[in-house]
Amino acid sequence: MSNIATTTSGSLPRTQALIEANAARALADDGFSLQSTTELDELTARAVSDVVEKQRAAGITLVGDGEFGKAMSNPVDYGAWWSYSFQRVSGLSLTEVNAFNEAPVRSEPGAVRLTSFLDRRDRQLFPAVYAEAVEVGRNATAFPTTTGPLAYRGQDAVASDIRNLKSALADGEQGFLTAIAPGSASRVRNEHYATDEEHLFAWADALREEYRAIVDAGLILQLDDPSLAENWDQINPAPTVAEYQAFTRLRVEALNHAIAGLPKEQVRLHLCWGSWHGPHTTDIELQDILPVILQANVGSISFEAANARHEHEFGVWADAAVPDDLVLVPGVVGHATNVVEHPELVAQRIRRFTGIVGADRVIASTDCGLGGRIHPDLAWAKLAALGEGARRA
């Protein structure tokens, strides 16, 4: 048995039955909160048990619930990791203008602001590609706006996630649950708080309860924060690297505020450049953001290291001031291609990082979530390649 631990970055393919059951859920009066039923709860529990067993069979040693408690009502859905939070935080409502249809915003020196999602710079460089070849699927719910004070209301939902995963774990087996980080959550439109910073820290305060519940249950908490890297593409025109670092540092501070007092060895940060299948030519380089990311008070960092835009950056970790107790969780199989990685390539990718920090501080993983992004058969073939590659490494 290999000494290289393995995991995933969270999302795994939902069963057709689970997708259909979520698609059939009724909406509350607010127009975006999904109602649950006893039948759906029981179906989800069974699906989590099955997906945990499938992960074990593929060679995954640190398993998750596949994010099955986060509604996905369509086979292709890039937003379930985010939209679930709308079900668990009050102070949100549907408005005519939201994060996806608002007008473009222009930044200026000293005033860095996110533009609309449809005004991203990569989209502007490749309009025909995004119009014809980049499938993003359909989200389970509409995206709301912050229109009142934010507060956590997801106690029952996170308790269900915890119960389903812990019931599926074997004695002594560790598991993890994902939760959105404040920086990513706060990208919904704000019509209540006086400043973006107040909005950001309001999300941190609201989500803190979810984070503590997961950690108190003895599970690993993975904080999903692709915004730390992908915000660069959503600032138009591009800021200087120094301006972006300052912009990102505030989001890391909000993250640290939200997890203050939690044992860092139970907290994992997931960093990525967004999992949509676009060109990604305007991704910021890892070397420009890693010094800021390393200020996060977490025990491990999950990051993309397999896709064609970022695989070459493994050497950045060798040059960085990586804390002696930080565990690296590199993606060694990817969501960005239908090609299933050869196990020997997976082993080579793993060895790049064990050569930097040692085998005891590397957990081999996926670049990003596989559920809702590639065909389920490909996802499980990639996880099998991940397990075999870890054994070879």
Tab-separated table of C-alpha atoms in Angstrom:
chain	number	residue	atom	x	y	z
A	1	MET	CA	0.000	0.000	0.000
A	2	SER	CA	1.354	3.387	-0.950
A	3	ASN	CA	2.225	5.977	1.655
A	4	ILE	CA	0.805	8.689	-0.603
A	5	ALA	CA	-2.606	9.744	0.632
A	6	THR	CA	-5.288	10.579	-1.922
A	7	THR	CA	-8.422	12.691	-1.947
A	8	THR	CA	-10.674	14.676	-4.268
A	9	SER	CA	-11.407	18.386	-4.393
A	10	GLY	CA	-15.062	17.798	-3.569
A	11	SER	CA	-17.678	17.514	-6.276
A	12	LEU	CA	-18.295	14.079	-7.781
A	13	PRO	CA	-20.883	12.981	-10.364
A	14	ARG	CA	-24.410	12.787	-8.981
A	15	THR	CA	-26.596	9.823	-9.806
A	16	GLN	CA	-29.376	10.408	-12.308
A	17	ALA	CA	-31.900	9.737	-9.570
A	18	LEU	CA	-30.374	12.457	-7.394
A	19	ILE	CA	-30.292	14.948	-10.267
A	20	GLU	CA	-33.940	14.266	-11.093
A	21	ALA	CA	-34.992	14.498	-7.448
A	22	ASN	CA	-33.297	17.883	-7.086
A	23	ALA	CA	-34.861	19.098	-10.341
A	24	ALA	CA	-38.285	18.206	-8.954
A	25	ARG	CA	-37.872	20.200	-5.729
A	26	ALA	CA	-40.314	23.004	-5.095
A	27	LEU	CA	-39.130	26.550	-4.506
A	28	ALA	CA	-39.967	28.594	-1.431
A	29	ASP	CA	-41.761	31.918	-1.727
A	30	ASP	CA	-38.398	33.721	-2.121
A	31	GLY	CA	-37.966	32.067	-5.512
A	32	PHE	CA	-34.569	30.459	-4.909
A	33	SER	CA	-34.681	28.399	-1.699
A	34	LEU	CA	-35.228	24.722	-2.502
A	35	GLN	CA	-37.663	22.746	-0.379
A	36	SER	CA	-36.625	19.310	0.821
A	37	THR	CA	-38.568	16.127	1.485
A	38	THR	CA	-38.018	13.014	3.574
A	39	GLU	CA	-37.690	11.006	0.370
A	40	LEU	CA	-34.953	13.293	-0.957
A	41	ASP	CA	-33.113	13.187	2.368
A	42	GLU	CA	-33.165	9.383	2.331
A	43	LEU	CA	-32.048	9.253	-1.312
A	44	THR	CA	-29.161	11.613	-0.576
A	45	ALA	CA	-28.020	9.553	2.417
A	46	ARG	CA	-27.937	6.388	0.314
A	47	ALA	CA	-26.119	8.172	-2.504
A	48	VAL	CA	-23.455	9.488	-0.109
A	49	SER	CA	-22.900	5.985	1.277
A	50	ASP	CA	-22.474	4.661	-2.261
A	51	VAL	CA	-20.120	7.433	-3.403
A	52	VAL	CA	-17.888	6.966	-0.359
A	53	GLU	CA	-17.592	3.260	-1.141
A	54	LYS	CA	-16.802	4.036	-4.791
A	55	GLN	CA	-14.035	6.407	-3.699
A	56	ARG	CA	-12.492	3.682	-1.516
A	57	ALA	CA	-12.628	1.251	-4.428
A	58	ALA	CA	-10.796	3.791	-6.616
A	59	GLY	CA	-8.022	4.143	-4.048
A	60	ILE	CA	-9.110	7.415	-2.394
A	61	THR	CA	-7.969	7.494	1.232
A	62	LEU	CA	-9.477	10.823	2.380
A	63	VAL	CA	-13.052	10.662	1.158
A	64	GLY	CA	-15.801	13.251	0.854
A	65	ASP	CA	-19.557	13.216	0.338
A	66	GLY	CA	-19.191	14.205	-3.328
A	67	GLU	CA	-20.999	17.431	-2.402
A	68	PHE	CA	-24.254	15.508	-2.768
A	69	GLY	CA	-25.938	17.760	-0.217
A	70	LYS	CA	-25.417	20.671	-2.612
A	71	ALA	CA	-28.238	20.636	-5.144
A	72	MET	CA	-27.455	19.933	-8.782
A	73	SER	CA	-30.486	19.578	-11.051
A	74	ASN	CA	-28.647	19.247	-14.343
A	75	PRO	CA	-25.812	16.893	-15.401
A	76	VAL	CA	-23.661	19.930	-16.287
A	77	ASP	CA	-23.537	22.482	-13.474
A	78	TYR	CA	-20.461	24.543	-12.609
A	79	GLY	CA	-22.116	26.472	-9.796
A	80	ALA	CA	-23.436	23.961	-7.232
A	81	TRP	CA	-20.419	24.513	-4.964
A	82	TRP	CA	-21.550	28.161	-4.654
A	83	SER	CA	-25.324	28.213	-5.092
A	84	TYR	CA	-25.833	25.880	-2.115
A	85	SER	CA	-24.906	28.811	0.157
A	86	PHE	CA	-28.020	30.711	-0.903
A	87	GLN	CA	-30.044	28.021	0.860
A	88	ARG	CA	-28.148	28.508	4.113
A	89	VAL	CA	-27.837	32.268	4.594
A	90	SER	CA	-30.630	34.794	5.190
A	91	GLY	CA	-30.492	38.385	3.954
A	92	LEU	CA	-30.676	37.414	0.280
A	93	SER	CA	-33.441	37.979	-2.250
A	94	LEU	CA	-33.970	37.917	-5.998
A	95	THR	CA	-33.583	41.245	-7.760
A	96	GLU	CA	-33.773	42.247	-11.400
A	97	VAL	CA	-30.003	42.813	-11.502
A	98	ASN	CA	-27.653	40.114	-10.269
A	99	ALA	CA	-24.036	38.987	-10.569
A	100	PHE	CA	-24.645	37.579	-14.035
A	101	ASN	CA	-26.628	40.312	-15.758
A	102	GLU	CA	-25.241	43.491	-14.182
A	103	ALA	CA	-23.492	46.075	-16.334
A	104	PRO	CA	-19.696	45.960	-16.748
A	105	VAL	CA	-17.653	47.825	-14.163
A	106	ARG	CA	-14.326	49.468	-14.894
A	107	SER	CA	-11.509	49.509	-12.351
A	108	GLU	CA	-9.054	52.334	-11.894
A	109	PRO	CA	-5.683	52.604	-10.161
A	110	GLY	CA	-6.373	52.617	-6.445
A	111	ALA	CA	-9.969	51.452	-6.967
A	112	VAL	CA	-9.961	47.770	-7.888
A	113	ARG	CA	-13.466	46.421	-8.454
A	114	LEU	CA	-14.890	43.238	-9.918
A	115	THR	CA	-16.714	43.639	-13.187
A	116	SER	CA	-19.671	41.509	-14.259
A	117	PHE	CA	-19.142	37.812	-14.894
A	118	LEU	CA	-19.930	38.236	-18.580
A	119	ASP	CA	-17.295	40.988	-18.864
A	120	ARG	CA	-14.382	38.755	-17.839
A	121	ARG	CA	-11.280	39.478	-19.871
A	122	ASP	CA	-10.890	35.902	-21.140
A	123	ARG	CA	-14.443	36.075	-22.467
A	124	GLN	CA	-13.666	39.330	-24.238
A	125	LEU	CA	-10.600	37.838	-25.917
A	126	PHE	CA	-12.473	34.744	-27.135
A	127	PRO	CA	-16.126	35.748	-27.630
A	128	ALA	CA	-16.813	33.139	-30.316
A	129	VAL	CA	-15.334	30.359	-28.196
A	130	TYR	CA	-17.438	31.301	-25.183
A	131	ALA	CA	-20.544	31.650	-27.338
A	132	GLU	CA	-20.151	28.337	-29.115
A	133	ALA	CA	-17.855	25.949	-27.248
A	134	VAL	CA	-17.849	26.654	-23.503
A	135	GLU	CA	-20.700	24.777	-21.873
A	136	VAL	CA	-21.556	25.825	-18.331
A	137	GLY	CA	-24.842	23.988	-18.001
A	138	ARG	CA	-27.599	25.190	-15.718
A	139	ASN	CA	-27.616	26.098	-12.046
A	140	ALA	CA	-30.135	24.597	-9.652
A	141	THR	CA	-31.319	28.024	-8.491
A	142	ALA	CA	-31.181	31.652	-9.539
A	143	PHE	CA	-28.474	33.878	-8.071
A	144	PRO	CA	-29.836	36.295	-5.458
A	145	THR	CA	-28.561	39.631	-4.159
A	146	THR	CA	-27.661	40.670	-0.631
A	147	THR	CA	-30.540	42.945	0.372
A	148	GLY	CA	-30.447	42.644	4.169
A	149	PRO	CA	-28.178	41.645	7.063
A	150	LEU	CA	-26.602	38.240	6.468
A	151	ALA	CA	-27.091	35.461	9.021
A	152	TYR	CA	-26.635	31.697	8.940
A	153	ARG	CA	-29.799	29.593	8.621
A	154	GLY	CA	-28.335	26.319	7.377
A	155	GLN	CA	-28.054	24.447	10.666
A	156	ASP	CA	-30.265	21.559	9.561
A	157	ALA	CA	-28.606	21.322	6.144
A	158	VAL	CA	-25.030	21.155	7.420
A	159	ALA	CA	-26.106	18.722	10.146
A	160	SER	CA	-27.523	16.503	7.391
A	161	ASP	CA	-24.263	16.705	5.417
A	162	ILE	CA	-22.295	15.745	8.521
A	163	ARG	CA	-24.628	12.908	9.432
A	164	ASN	CA	-24.621	11.431	5.917
A	165	LEU	CA	-20.839	11.460	5.610
A	166	LYS	CA	-20.101	10.195	9.102
A	167	SER	CA	-22.604	7.367	8.638
A	168	ALA	CA	-20.711	6.303	5.515
A	169	LEU	CA	-17.254	6.360	7.114
A	170	ALA	CA	-15.635	3.232	8.504
A	171	ASP	CA	-14.303	3.178	12.053
A	172	GLY	CA	-11.231	5.403	12.220
A	173	GLU	CA	-11.694	6.696	8.664
A	174	GLN	CA	-11.317	10.429	8.054
A	175	GLY	CA	-13.572	12.414	5.752
A	176	PHE	CA	-14.014	15.985	4.555
A	177	LEU	CA	-16.826	18.360	3.664
A	178	THR	CA	-16.599	21.445	1.484
A	179	ALA	CA	-17.927	24.930	2.231
A	180	ILE	CA	-17.678	28.164	0.293
A	181	ALA	CA	-15.137	30.703	1.555
A	182	PRO	CA	-16.141	34.317	2.304
A	183	GLY	CA	-14.260	35.778	-0.661
A	184	SER	CA	-16.146	33.652	-3.167
A	185	ALA	CA	-19.507	33.911	-1.381
A	186	SER	CA	-19.361	37.709	-1.336
A	187	ARG	CA	-19.306	37.947	-5.122
A	188	VAL	CA	-23.101	38.052	-5.169
A	189	ARG	CA	-24.393	41.559	-5.792
A	190	ASN	CA	-24.559	43.739	-2.664
A	191	GLU	CA	-27.376	46.225	-2.148
A	192	HIS	CA	-27.285	46.355	1.661
A	193	TYR	CA	-23.794	46.895	3.067
A	194	ALA	CA	-22.088	50.262	2.720
A	195	THR	CA	-18.824	48.840	1.350
A	196	ASP	CA	-17.553	45.689	-0.308
A	197	GLU	CA	-15.353	45.084	2.726
A	198	GLU	CA	-18.346	45.139	5.073
A	199	HIS	CA	-20.139	42.725	2.759
A	200	LEU	CA	-17.114	40.416	2.679
A	201	PHE	CA	-16.768	40.250	6.463
A	202	ALA	CA	-20.532	39.839	6.880
A	203	TRP	CA	-20.238	36.659	4.822
A	204	ALA	CA	-17.305	35.579	6.990
A	205	ASP	CA	-19.372	36.019	10.137
A	206	ALA	CA	-22.373	34.224	8.654
A	207	LEU	CA	-20.429	31.214	7.366
A	208	ARG	CA	-18.349	30.774	10.514
A	209	GLU	CA	-21.145	28.658	12.041
A	210	GLU	CA	-21.022	26.170	9.166
A	211	TYR	CA	-17.248	25.908	9.381
A	212	ARG	CA	-17.308	25.224	13.122
A	213	ALA	CA	-20.028	22.599	12.791
A	214	ILE	CA	-17.936	20.621	10.299
A	215	VAL	CA	-14.756	20.830	12.368
A	216	ASP	CA	-16.539	20.080	15.644
A	217	ALA	CA	-17.853	16.904	14.016
A	218	GLY	CA	-14.257	15.734	13.610
A	219	LEU	CA	-14.217	16.194	9.840
A	220	ILE	CA	-11.824	18.086	7.593
A	221	LEU	CA	-13.245	21.406	6.393
A	222	GLN	CA	-12.361	22.341	2.817
A	223	LEU	CA	-12.852	26.034	2.094
A	224	ASP	CA	-13.595	26.540	-1.590
A	225	ASP	CA	-12.169	29.869	-2.741
A	226	PRO	CA	-11.505	29.998	-6.485
A	227	SER	CA	-12.052	33.747	-6.305
A	228	LEU	CA	-8.564	34.197	-4.852
A	229	ALA	CA	-7.094	33.361	-8.250
A	230	GLU	CA	-9.912	33.883	-10.738
A	231	ASN	CA	-10.851	37.390	-9.575
A	232	TRP	CA	-7.860	38.550	-11.620
A	233	ASP	CA	-9.777	37.719	-14.798
A	234	GLN	CA	-12.838	39.574	-13.490
A	235	ILE	CA	-11.063	42.904	-13.054
A	236	ASN	CA	-11.207	44.994	-16.200
A	237	PRO	CA	-8.804	46.460	-17.149
A	238	ALA	CA	-6.191	44.318	-15.437
A	239	PRO	CA	-4.757	45.850	-12.264
A	240	THR	CA	-1.116	45.770	-11.323
A	241	VAL	CA	0.036	42.647	-9.498
A	242	ALA	CA	0.602	44.727	-6.355
A	243	GLU	CA	-2.974	46.059	-6.493
A	244	TYR	CA	-4.334	42.558	-6.959
A	245	GLN	CA	-2.276	41.215	-4.084
A	246	ALA	CA	-3.748	43.886	-1.804
A	247	PHE	CA	-7.244	43.081	-3.089
A	248	THR	CA	-6.682	39.365	-2.427
A	249	ARG	CA	-5.027	39.896	0.952
A	250	LEU	CA	-8.273	41.343	2.289
A	251	ARG	CA	-10.087	38.170	1.253
A	252	VAL	CA	-7.501	36.016	2.998
A	253	GLU	CA	-7.957	38.167	6.098
A	254	ALA	CA	-11.714	37.546	5.943
A	255	LEU	CA	-11.068	33.821	5.615
A	256	ASN	CA	-8.761	33.883	8.638
A	257	HIS	CA	-11.391	35.832	10.563
A	258	ALA	CA	-14.003	33.184	9.758
A	259	ILE	CA	-11.840	30.244	10.881
A	260	ALA	CA	-10.256	31.911	13.924
A	261	GLY	CA	-9.994	29.389	16.743
A	262	LEU	CA	-10.414	26.319	14.545
A	263	PRO	CA	-7.593	23.731	14.540
A	264	LYS	CA	-5.651	24.456	11.364
A	265	GLU	CA	-4.876	20.779	10.752
A	266	GLN	CA	-8.616	20.306	10.100
A	267	VAL	CA	-8.857	23.165	7.608
A	268	ARG	CA	-7.977	22.846	3.931
A	269	LEU	CA	-8.106	25.684	1.404
A	270	HIS	CA	-9.029	24.888	-2.194
A	271	LEU	CA	-7.476	27.282	-4.712
A	272	CYS	CA	-8.235	27.165	-8.411
A	273	TRP	CA	-8.662	29.352	-11.462
A	274	GLY	CA	-12.257	28.320	-12.038
A	275	SER	CA	-13.258	25.002	-13.558
A	276	TRP	CA	-15.033	26.164	-16.703
A	277	HIS	CA	-13.586	24.778	-19.937
A	278	GLY	CA	-12.405	28.039	-21.460
A	279	PRO	CA	-8.991	29.183	-22.749
A	280	HIS	CA	-7.896	30.683	-19.382
A	281	THR	CA	-5.304	32.898	-21.078
A	282	THR	CA	-5.920	35.649	-18.535
A	283	ASP	CA	-5.265	33.495	-15.458
A	284	ILE	CA	-2.872	35.109	-13.013
A	285	GLU	CA	0.394	33.248	-12.456
A	286	LEU	CA	0.751	31.250	-9.258
A	287	GLN	CA	3.991	33.025	-8.348
A	288	ASP	CA	2.117	36.328	-8.163
A	289	ILE	CA	-0.485	35.188	-5.631
A	290	LEU	CA	1.158	32.392	-3.638
A	291	PRO	CA	2.826	34.719	-1.084
A	292	VAL	CA	-0.619	36.067	-0.212
A	293	ILE	CA	-2.301	32.633	-0.231
A	294	LEU	CA	0.307	31.326	2.207
A	295	GLN	CA	-0.974	33.845	4.764
A	296	ALA	CA	-4.112	31.722	5.186
A	297	ASN	CA	-4.142	29.959	8.560
A	298	VAL	CA	-4.866	26.523	7.145
A	299	GLY	CA	-3.210	23.147	7.466
A	300	SER	CA	-3.326	22.209	3.787
A	301	ILE	CA	-3.841	23.807	0.390
A	302	SER	CA	-5.527	22.098	-2.564
A	303	PHE	CA	-4.603	23.533	-5.959
A	304	GLU	CA	-4.576	22.877	-9.684
A	305	ALA	CA	-1.357	21.226	-10.861
A	306	ALA	CA	-2.494	19.054	-13.754
A	307	ASN	CA	-4.174	21.254	-16.341
A	308	ALA	CA	-2.305	22.623	-19.323
A	309	ARG	CA	-2.370	26.227	-18.125
A	310	HIS	CA	-0.820	25.617	-14.699
A	311	GLU	CA	1.041	22.299	-14.632
A	312	HIS	CA	4.353	24.025	-15.271
A	313	GLU	CA	4.067	26.005	-12.031
A	314	PHE	CA	5.046	23.188	-9.664
A	315	GLY	CA	8.466	24.772	-9.317
A	316	VAL	CA	6.897	27.848	-7.698
A	317	TRP	CA	6.295	25.762	-4.571
A	318	ALA	CA	9.984	24.894	-4.360
A	319	ASP	CA	10.890	28.582	-4.361
A	320	ALA	CA	8.152	29.702	-1.959
A	321	ALA	CA	8.372	30.131	1.800
A	322	VAL	CA	6.122	27.139	2.463
A	323	PRO	CA	5.468	26.653	6.201
A	324	ASP	CA	7.029	23.493	7.608
A	325	ASP	CA	3.652	22.143	8.714
A	326	LEU	CA	1.691	22.894	5.525
A	327	VAL	CA	0.395	19.884	3.579
A	328	LEU	CA	0.229	20.241	-0.208
A	329	VAL	CA	-2.788	18.792	-2.023
A	330	PRO	CA	-1.907	19.075	-5.722
A	331	GLY	CA	-4.319	18.163	-8.461
A	332	VAL	CA	-2.732	15.339	-10.438
A	333	VAL	CA	-5.746	14.455	-12.595
A	334	GLY	CA	-7.829	17.119	-14.248
A	335	HIS	CA	-11.370	18.215	-14.973
A	336	ALA	CA	-10.331	20.212	-18.056
A	337	THR	CA	-9.860	17.315	-20.477
A	338	ASN	CA	-11.683	14.129	-21.394
A	339	VAL	CA	-8.338	12.359	-21.751
A	340	VAL	CA	-7.806	9.982	-18.830
A	341	GLU	CA	-4.348	10.469	-17.373
A	342	HIS	CA	-1.943	7.514	-17.452
A	343	PRO	CA	-1.116	6.311	-13.914
A	344	GLU	CA	2.594	6.756	-14.596
A	345	LEU	CA	2.023	10.420	-15.444
A	346	VAL	CA	0.031	10.737	-12.224
A	347	ALA	CA	2.953	9.207	-10.315
A	348	GLN	CA	5.371	11.641	-11.965
A	349	ARG	CA	3.198	14.579	-10.977
A	350	ILE	CA	3.016	13.347	-7.396
A	351	ARG	CA	6.785	12.916	-7.190
A	352	ARG	CA	7.278	16.556	-8.208
A	353	PHE	CA	5.710	17.586	-4.918
A	354	THR	CA	7.028	14.831	-2.659
A	355	GLY	CA	10.452	15.971	-3.840
A	356	ILE	CA	9.699	19.435	-2.446
A	357	VAL	CA	8.043	18.715	0.922
A	358	GLY	CA	8.254	14.934	1.401
A	359	ALA	CA	5.707	12.150	0.963
A	360	ASP	CA	4.164	12.708	4.388
A	361	ARG	CA	3.107	16.236	3.387
A	362	VAL	CA	1.486	15.456	0.037
A	363	ILE	CA	-2.080	14.330	-0.597
A	364	ALA	CA	-2.705	13.633	-4.277
A	365	SER	CA	-6.002	14.991	-5.548
A	366	THR	CA	-8.035	16.250	-8.477
A	367	ASP	CA	-7.526	19.706	-9.960
A	368	CYS	CA	-11.087	20.748	-9.219
A	369	GLY	CA	-14.506	19.163	-8.842
A	370	LEU	CA	-15.361	16.458	-11.365
A	371	GLY	CA	-19.101	16.382	-10.766
A	372	GLY	CA	-21.061	18.415	-13.287
A	373	ARG	CA	-17.992	19.043	-15.415
A	374	ILE	CA	-17.108	15.793	-17.187
A	375	HIS	CA	-18.979	12.569	-17.945
A	376	PRO	CA	-19.349	10.348	-14.848
A	377	ASP	CA	-17.561	7.435	-16.523
A	378	LEU	CA	-14.567	9.668	-17.198
A	379	ALA	CA	-14.594	11.002	-13.655
A	380	TRP	CA	-14.357	7.537	-12.133
A	381	ALA	CA	-11.706	6.470	-14.647
A	382	LYS	CA	-9.653	9.496	-13.609
A	383	LEU	CA	-10.057	8.636	-9.926
A	384	ALA	CA	-8.903	5.088	-10.643
A	385	ALA	CA	-5.844	6.542	-12.405
A	386	LEU	CA	-5.277	8.770	-9.376
A	387	GLY	CA	-5.375	5.785	-7.011
A	388	GLU	CA	-3.041	3.704	-9.165
A	389	GLY	CA	-0.684	6.631	-9.723
A	390	ALA	CA	-0.431	7.136	-5.955
A	391	ARG	CA	0.440	3.476	-5.490
A	392	ARG	CA	3.190	3.809	-8.092
A	393	ALA	CA	4.578	7.004	-6.626
